[in-house]
PDB file of N, CA and C and ligand atoms in Angstrom:
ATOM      1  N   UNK V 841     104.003  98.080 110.456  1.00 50.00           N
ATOM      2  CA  UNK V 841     104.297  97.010 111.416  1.00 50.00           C
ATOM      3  C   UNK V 841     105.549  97.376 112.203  1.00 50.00           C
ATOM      4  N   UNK V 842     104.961  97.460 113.634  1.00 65.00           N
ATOM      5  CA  UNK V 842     106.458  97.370 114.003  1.00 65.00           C
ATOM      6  C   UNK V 842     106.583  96.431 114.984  1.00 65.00           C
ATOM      7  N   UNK V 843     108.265  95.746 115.011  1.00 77.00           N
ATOM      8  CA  UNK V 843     108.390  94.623 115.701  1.00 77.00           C
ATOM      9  C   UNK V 843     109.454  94.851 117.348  1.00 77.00           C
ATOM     10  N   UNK V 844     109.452  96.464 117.456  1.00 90.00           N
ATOM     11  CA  UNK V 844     110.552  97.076 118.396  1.00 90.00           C
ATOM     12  C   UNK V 844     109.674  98.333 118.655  1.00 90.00           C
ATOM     13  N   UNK V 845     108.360  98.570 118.388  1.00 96.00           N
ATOM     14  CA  UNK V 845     108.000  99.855 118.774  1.00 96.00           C
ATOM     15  C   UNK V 845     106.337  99.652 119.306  1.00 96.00           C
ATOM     16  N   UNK V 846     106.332  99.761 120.198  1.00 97.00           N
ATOM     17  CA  UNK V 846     105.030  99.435 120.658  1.00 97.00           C
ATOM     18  C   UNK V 846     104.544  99.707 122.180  1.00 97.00           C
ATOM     19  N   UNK V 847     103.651 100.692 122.566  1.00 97.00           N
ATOM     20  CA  UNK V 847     103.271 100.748 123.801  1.00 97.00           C
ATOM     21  C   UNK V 847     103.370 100.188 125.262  1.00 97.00           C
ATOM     22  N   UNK V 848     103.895 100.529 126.244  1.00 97.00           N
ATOM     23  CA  UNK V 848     103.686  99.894 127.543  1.00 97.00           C
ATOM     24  C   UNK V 848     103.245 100.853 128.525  1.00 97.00           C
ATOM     25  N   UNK V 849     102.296  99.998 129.466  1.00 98.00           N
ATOM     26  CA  UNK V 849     101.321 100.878 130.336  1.00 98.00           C
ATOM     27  C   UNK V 849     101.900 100.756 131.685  1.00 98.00           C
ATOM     28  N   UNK V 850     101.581 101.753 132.371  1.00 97.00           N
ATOM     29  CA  UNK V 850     102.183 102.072 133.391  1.00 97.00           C
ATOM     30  C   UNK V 850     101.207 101.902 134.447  1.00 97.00           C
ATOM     31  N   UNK V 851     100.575 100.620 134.693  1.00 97.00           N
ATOM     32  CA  UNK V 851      99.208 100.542 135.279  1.00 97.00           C
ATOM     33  C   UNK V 851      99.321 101.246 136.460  1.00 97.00           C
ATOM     34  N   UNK V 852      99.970 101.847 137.314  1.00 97.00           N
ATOM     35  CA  UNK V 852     100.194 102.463 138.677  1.00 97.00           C
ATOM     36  C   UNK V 852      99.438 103.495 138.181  1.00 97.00           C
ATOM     37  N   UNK V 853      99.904 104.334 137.313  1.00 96.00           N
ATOM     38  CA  UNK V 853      99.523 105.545 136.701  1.00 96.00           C
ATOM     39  C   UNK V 853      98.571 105.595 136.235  1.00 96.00           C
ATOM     40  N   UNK V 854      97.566 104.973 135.296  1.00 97.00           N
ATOM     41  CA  UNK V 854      97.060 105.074 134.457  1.00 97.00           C
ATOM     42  C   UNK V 854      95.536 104.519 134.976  1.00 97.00           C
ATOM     43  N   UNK V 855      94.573 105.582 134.684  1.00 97.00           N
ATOM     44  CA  UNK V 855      93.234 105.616 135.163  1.00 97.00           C
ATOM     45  C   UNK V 855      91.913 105.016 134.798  1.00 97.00           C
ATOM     46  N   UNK V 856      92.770 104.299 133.671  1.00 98.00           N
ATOM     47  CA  UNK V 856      91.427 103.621 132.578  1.00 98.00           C
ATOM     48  C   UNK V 856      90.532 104.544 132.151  1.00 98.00           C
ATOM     49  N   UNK V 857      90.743 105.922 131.245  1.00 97.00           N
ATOM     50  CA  UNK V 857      89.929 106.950 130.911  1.00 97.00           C
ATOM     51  C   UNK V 857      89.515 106.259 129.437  1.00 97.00           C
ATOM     52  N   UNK V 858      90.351 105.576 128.893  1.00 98.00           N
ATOM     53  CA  UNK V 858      90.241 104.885 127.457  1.00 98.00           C
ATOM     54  C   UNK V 858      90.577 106.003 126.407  1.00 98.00           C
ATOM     55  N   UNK V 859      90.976 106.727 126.719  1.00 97.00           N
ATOM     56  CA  UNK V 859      91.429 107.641 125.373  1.00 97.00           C
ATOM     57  C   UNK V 859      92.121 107.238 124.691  1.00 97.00           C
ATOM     58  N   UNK V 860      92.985 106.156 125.419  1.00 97.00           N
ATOM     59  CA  UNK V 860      94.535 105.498 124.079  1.00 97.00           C
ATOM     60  C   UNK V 860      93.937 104.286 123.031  1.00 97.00           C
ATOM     61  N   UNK V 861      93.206 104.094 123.616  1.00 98.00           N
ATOM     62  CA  UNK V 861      91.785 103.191 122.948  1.00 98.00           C
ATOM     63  C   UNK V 861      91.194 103.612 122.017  1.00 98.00           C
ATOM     64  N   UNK V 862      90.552 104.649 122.340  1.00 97.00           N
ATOM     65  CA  UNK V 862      89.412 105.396 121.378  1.00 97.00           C
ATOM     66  C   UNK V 862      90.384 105.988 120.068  1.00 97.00           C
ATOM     67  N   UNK V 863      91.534 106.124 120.158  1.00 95.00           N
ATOM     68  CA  UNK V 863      92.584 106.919 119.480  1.00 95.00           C
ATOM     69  C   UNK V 863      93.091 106.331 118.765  1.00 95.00           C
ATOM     70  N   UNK V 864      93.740 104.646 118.782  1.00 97.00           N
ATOM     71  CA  UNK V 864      94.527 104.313 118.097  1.00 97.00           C
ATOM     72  C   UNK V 864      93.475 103.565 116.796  1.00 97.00           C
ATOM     73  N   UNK V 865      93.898 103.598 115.765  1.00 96.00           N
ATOM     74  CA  UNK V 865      93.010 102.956 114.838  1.00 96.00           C
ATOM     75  C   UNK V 865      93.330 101.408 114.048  1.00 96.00           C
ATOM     76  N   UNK V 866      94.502 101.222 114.813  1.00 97.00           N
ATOM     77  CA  UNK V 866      95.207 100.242 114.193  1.00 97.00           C
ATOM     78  C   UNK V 866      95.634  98.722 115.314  1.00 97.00           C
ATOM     79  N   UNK V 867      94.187  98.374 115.890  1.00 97.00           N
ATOM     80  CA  UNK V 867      94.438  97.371 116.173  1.00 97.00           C
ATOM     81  C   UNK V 867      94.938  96.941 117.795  1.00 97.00           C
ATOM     82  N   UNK V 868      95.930  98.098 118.372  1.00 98.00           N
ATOM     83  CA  UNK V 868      97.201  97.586 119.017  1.00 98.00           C
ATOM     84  C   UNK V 868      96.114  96.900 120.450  1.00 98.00           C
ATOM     85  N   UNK V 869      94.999  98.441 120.852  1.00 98.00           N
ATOM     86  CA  UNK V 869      94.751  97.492 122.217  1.00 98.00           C
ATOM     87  C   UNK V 869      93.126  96.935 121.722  1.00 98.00           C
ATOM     88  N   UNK V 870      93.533  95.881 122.805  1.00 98.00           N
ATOM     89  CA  UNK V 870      91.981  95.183 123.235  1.00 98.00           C
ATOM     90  C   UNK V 870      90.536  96.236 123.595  1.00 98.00           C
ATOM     91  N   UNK V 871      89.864  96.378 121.986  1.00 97.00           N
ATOM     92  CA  UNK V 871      88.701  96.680 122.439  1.00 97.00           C
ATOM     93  C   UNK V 871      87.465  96.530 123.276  1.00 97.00           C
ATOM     94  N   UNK V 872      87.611  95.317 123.234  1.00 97.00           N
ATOM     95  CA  UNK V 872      86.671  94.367 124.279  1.00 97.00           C
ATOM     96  C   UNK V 872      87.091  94.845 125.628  1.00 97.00           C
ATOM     97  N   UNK V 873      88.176  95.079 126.375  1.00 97.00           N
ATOM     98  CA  UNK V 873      89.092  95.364 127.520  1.00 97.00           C
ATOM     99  C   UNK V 873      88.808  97.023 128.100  1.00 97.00           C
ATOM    100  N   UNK V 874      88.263  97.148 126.994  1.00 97.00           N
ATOM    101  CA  UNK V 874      87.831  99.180 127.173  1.00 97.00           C
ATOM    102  C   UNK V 874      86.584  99.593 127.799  1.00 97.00           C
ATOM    103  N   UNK V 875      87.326 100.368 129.141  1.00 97.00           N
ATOM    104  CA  UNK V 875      88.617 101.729 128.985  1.00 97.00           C
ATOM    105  C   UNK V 875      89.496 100.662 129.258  1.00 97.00           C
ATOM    106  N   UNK V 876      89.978  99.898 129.887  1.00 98.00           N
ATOM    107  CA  UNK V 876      91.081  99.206 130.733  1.00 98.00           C
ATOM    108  C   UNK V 876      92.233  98.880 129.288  1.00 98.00           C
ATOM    109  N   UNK V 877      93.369  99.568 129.476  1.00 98.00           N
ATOM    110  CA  UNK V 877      94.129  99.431 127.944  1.00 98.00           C
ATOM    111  C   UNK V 877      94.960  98.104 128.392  1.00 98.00           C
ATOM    112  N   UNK V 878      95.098  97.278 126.802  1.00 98.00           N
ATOM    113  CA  UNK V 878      95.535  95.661 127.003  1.00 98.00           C
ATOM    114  C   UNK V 878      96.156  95.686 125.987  1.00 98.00           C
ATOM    115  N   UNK V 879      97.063  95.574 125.764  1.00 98.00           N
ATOM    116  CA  UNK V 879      98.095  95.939 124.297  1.00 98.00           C
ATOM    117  C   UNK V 879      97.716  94.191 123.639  1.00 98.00           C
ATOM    118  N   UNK V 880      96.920  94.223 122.872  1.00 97.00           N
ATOM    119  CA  UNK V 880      97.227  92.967 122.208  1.00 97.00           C
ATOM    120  C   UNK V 880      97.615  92.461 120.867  1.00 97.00           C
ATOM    121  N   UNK V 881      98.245  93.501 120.072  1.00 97.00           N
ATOM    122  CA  UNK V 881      98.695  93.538 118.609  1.00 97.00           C
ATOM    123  C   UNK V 881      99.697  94.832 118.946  1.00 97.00           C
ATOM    124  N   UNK V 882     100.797  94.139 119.760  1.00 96.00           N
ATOM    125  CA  UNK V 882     101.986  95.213 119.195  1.00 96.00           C
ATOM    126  C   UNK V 882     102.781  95.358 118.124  1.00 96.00           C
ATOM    127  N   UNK V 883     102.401  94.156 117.232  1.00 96.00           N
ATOM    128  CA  UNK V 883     102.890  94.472 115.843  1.00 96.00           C
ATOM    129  C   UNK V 883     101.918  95.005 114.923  1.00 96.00           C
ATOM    130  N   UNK V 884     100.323  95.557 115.385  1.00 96.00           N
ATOM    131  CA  UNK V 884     100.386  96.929 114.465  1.00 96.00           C
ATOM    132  C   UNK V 884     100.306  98.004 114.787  1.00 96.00           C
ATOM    133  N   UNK V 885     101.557  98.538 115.502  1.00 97.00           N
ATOM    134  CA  UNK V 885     101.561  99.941 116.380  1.00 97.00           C
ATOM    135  C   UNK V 885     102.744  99.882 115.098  1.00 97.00           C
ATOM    136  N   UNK V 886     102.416 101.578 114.683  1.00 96.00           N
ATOM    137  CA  UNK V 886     103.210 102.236 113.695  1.00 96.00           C
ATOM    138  C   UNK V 886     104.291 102.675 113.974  1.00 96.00           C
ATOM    139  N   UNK V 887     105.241 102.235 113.605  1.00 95.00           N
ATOM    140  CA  UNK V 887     106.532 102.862 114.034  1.00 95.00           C
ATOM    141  C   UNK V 887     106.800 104.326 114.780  1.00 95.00           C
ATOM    142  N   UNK V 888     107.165 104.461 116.079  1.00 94.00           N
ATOM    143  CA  UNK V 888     107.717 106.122 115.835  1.00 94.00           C
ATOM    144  C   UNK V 888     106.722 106.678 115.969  1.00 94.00           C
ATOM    145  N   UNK V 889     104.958 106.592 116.396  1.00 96.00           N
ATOM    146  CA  UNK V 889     103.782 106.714 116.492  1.00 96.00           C
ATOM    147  C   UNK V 889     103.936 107.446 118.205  1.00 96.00           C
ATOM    148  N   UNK V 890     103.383 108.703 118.255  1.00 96.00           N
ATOM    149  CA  UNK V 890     102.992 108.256 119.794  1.00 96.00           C
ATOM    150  C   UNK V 890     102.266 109.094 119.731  1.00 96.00           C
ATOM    151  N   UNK V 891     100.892 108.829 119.040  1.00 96.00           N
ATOM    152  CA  UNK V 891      99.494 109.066 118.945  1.00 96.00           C
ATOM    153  C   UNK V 891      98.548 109.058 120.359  1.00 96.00           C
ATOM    154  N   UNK V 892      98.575 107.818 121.040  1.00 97.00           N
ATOM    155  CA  UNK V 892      98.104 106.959 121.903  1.00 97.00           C
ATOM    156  C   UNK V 892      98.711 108.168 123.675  1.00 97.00           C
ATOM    157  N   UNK V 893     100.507 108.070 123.225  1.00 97.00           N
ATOM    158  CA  UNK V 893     101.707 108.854 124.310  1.00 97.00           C
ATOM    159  C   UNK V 893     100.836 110.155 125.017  1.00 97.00           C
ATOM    160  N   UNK V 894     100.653 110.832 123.502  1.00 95.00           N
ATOM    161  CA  UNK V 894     100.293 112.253 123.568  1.00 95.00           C
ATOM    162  C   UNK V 894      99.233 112.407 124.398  1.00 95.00           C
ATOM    163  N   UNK V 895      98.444 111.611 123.812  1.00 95.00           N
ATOM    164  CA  UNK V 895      96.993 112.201 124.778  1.00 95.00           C
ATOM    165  C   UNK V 895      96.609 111.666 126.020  1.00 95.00           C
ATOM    166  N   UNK V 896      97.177 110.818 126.485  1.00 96.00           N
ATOM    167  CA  UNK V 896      97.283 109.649 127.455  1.00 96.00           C
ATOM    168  C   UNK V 896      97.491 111.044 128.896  1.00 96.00           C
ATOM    169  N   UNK V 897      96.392 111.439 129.225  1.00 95.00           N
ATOM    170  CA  UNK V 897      96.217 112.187 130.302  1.00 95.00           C
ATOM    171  C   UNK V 897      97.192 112.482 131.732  1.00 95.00           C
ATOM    172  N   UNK V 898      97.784 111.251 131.887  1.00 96.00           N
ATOM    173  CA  UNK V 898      98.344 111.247 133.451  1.00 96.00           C
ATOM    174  C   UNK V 898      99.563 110.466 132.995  1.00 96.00           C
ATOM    175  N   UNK V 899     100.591 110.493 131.347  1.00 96.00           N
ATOM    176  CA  UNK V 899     101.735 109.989 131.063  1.00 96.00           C
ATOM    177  C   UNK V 899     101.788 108.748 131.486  1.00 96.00           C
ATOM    178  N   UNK V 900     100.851 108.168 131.193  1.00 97.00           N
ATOM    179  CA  UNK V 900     101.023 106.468 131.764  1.00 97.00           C
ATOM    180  C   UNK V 900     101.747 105.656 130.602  1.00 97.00           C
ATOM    181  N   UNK V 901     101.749 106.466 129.529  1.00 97.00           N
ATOM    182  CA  UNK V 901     102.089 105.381 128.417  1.00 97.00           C
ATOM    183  C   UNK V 901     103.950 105.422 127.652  1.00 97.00           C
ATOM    184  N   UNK V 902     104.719 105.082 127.637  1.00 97.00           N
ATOM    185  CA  UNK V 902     106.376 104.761 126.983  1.00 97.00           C
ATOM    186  C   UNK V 902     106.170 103.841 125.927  1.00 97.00           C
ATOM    187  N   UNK V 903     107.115 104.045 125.139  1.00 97.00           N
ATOM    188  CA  UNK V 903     107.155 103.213 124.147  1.00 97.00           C
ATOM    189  C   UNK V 903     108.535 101.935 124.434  1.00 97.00           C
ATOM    190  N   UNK V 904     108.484 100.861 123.918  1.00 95.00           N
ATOM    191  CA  UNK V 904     109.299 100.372 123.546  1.00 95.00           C
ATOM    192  C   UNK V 904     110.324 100.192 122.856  1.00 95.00           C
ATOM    193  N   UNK V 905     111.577 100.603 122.292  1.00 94.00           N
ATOM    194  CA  UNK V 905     111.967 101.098 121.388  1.00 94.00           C
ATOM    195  C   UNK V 905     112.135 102.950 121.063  1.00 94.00           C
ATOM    196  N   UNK V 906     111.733 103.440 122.334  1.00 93.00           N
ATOM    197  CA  UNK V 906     112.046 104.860 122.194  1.00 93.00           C
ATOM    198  C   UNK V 906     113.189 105.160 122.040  1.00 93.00           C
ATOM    199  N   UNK V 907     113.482 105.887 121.567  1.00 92.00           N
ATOM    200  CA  UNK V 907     115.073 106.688 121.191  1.00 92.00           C
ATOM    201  C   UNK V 907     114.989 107.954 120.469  1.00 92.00           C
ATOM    202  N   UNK V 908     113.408 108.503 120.998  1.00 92.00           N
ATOM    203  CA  UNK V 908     113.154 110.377 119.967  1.00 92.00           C
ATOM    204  C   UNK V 908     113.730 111.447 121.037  1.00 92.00           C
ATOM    205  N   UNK V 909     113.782 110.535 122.257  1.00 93.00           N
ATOM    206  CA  UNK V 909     113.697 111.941 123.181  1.00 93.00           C
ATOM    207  C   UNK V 909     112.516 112.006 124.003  1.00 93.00           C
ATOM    208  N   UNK V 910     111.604 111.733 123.016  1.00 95.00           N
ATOM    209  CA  UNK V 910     110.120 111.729 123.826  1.00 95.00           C
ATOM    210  C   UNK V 910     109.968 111.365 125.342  1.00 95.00           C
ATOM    211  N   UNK V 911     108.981 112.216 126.115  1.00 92.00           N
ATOM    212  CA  UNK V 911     108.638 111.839 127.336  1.00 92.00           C
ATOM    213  C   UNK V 911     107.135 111.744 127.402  1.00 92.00           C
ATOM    214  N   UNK V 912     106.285 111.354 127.780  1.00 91.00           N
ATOM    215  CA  UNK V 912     104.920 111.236 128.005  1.00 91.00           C
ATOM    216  C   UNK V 912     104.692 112.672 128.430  1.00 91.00           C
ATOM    217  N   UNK V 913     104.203 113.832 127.855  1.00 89.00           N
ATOM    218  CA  UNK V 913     103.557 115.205 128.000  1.00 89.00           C
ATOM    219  C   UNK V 913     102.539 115.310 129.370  1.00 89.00           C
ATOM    220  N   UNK V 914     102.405 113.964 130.155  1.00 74.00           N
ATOM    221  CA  UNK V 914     100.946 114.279 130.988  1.00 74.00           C
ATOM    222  C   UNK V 914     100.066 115.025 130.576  1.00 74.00           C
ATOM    223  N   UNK V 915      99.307 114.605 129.348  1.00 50.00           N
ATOM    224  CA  UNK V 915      98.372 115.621 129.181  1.00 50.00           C
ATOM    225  C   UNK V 915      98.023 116.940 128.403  1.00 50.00           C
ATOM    226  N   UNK V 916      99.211 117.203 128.252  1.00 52.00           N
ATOM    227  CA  UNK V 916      99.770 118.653 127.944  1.00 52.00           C
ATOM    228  C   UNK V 916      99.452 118.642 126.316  1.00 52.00           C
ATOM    229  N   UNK V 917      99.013 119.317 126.181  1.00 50.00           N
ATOM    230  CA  UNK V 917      99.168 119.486 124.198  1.00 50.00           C
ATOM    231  C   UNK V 917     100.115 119.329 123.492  1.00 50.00           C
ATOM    232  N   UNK V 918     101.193 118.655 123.647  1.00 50.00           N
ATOM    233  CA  UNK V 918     102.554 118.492 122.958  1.00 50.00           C
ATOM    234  C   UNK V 918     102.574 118.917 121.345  1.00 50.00           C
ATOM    235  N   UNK V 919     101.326 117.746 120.876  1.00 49.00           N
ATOM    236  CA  UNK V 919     101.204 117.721 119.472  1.00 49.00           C
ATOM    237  C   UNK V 919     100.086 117.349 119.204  1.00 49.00           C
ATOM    238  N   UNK V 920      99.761 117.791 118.176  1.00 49.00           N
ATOM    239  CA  UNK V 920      98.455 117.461 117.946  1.00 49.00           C
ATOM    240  C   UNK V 920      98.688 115.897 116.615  1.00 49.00           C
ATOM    241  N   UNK V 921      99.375 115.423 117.288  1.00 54.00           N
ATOM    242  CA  UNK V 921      99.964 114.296 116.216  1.00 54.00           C
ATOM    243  C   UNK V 921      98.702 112.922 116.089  1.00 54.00           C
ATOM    244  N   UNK V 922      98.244 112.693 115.575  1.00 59.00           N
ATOM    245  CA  UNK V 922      97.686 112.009 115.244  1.00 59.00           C
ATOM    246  C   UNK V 922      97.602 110.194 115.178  1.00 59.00           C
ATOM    247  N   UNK V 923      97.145 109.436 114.988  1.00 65.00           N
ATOM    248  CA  UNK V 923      97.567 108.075 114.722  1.00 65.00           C
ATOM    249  C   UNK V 923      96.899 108.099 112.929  1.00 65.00           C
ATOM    250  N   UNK V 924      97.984 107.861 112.683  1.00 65.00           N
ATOM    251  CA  UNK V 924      99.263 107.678 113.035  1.00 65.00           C
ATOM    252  C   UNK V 924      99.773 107.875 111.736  1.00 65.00           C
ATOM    253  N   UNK V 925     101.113 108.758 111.768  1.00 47.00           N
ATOM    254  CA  UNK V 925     101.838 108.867 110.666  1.00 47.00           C
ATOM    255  C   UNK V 925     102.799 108.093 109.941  1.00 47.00           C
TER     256      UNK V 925
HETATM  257  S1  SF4 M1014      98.050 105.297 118.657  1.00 79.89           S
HETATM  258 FE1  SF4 M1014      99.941 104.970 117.512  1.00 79.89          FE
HETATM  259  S2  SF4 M1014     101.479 104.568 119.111  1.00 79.89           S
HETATM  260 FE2  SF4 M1014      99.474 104.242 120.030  1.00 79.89          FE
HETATM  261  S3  SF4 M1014      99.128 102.053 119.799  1.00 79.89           S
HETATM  262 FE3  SF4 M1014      98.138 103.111 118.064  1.00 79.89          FE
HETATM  263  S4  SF4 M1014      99.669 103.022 116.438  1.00 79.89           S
HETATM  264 FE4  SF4 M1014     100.720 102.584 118.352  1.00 79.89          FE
HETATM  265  S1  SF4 M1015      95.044 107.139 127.991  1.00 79.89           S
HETATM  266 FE1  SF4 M1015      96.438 106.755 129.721  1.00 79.89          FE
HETATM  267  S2  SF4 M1015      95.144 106.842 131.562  1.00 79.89           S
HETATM  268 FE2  SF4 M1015      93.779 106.605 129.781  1.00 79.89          FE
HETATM  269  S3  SF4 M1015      93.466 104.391 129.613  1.00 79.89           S
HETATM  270 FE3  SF4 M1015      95.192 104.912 128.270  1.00 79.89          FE
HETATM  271  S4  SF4 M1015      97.045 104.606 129.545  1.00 79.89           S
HETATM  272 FE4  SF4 M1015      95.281 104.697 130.918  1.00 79.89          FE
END
């Protein structure tokens, strides 16, 4: 649970491909809403997670509560990090 760490979309950016959807397993966006990502359980986005960040094609996605350094990869293979550790 986290109550300071949780996804925000950058709707300018972001293409509705649904990958941050198909990816996260824990709830955070509106399945019903897919591809179109709708954060509606940001308290069960895993702390420190950026499962969703990584693969998010065109860097549409920041966290709330960032403080790793992290930048949205656009795409890029950063990590093959998973959802969620
Ligand atoms: S993939 Fe990870 S960072 Fe993205 S919403 Fe799900 S738990 Fe949160
Ligand atoms: S992965 Fe990125 S571009 Fe695709 S729906 Fe999610 S925020 Fe939008």
């Amino acid at each position: 649970m986290a109550k300071t760490w949780y996804p925000v979309i950058d709707y300018v950016l972001c293409t509705e491909c649904g990958t941050c959807i198909a990816n996260c397993s824990h709830g955070v966006y509106d399945a019903k809403k897919a591809p179109s990502p709708s954060v509606i359980h940001p308290l069960g986005c895993v702390d420190h997670c950026h499962g969703c960040g990584n693969r998010c094609p065109v860097g549409a996605i920041t966290y709330v509560g960032e403080n790793t350094g992290w930048t949205p990869p656009n795409g890029t293979p950063a990590a093959n990090e998973g959802c969620c550790s």
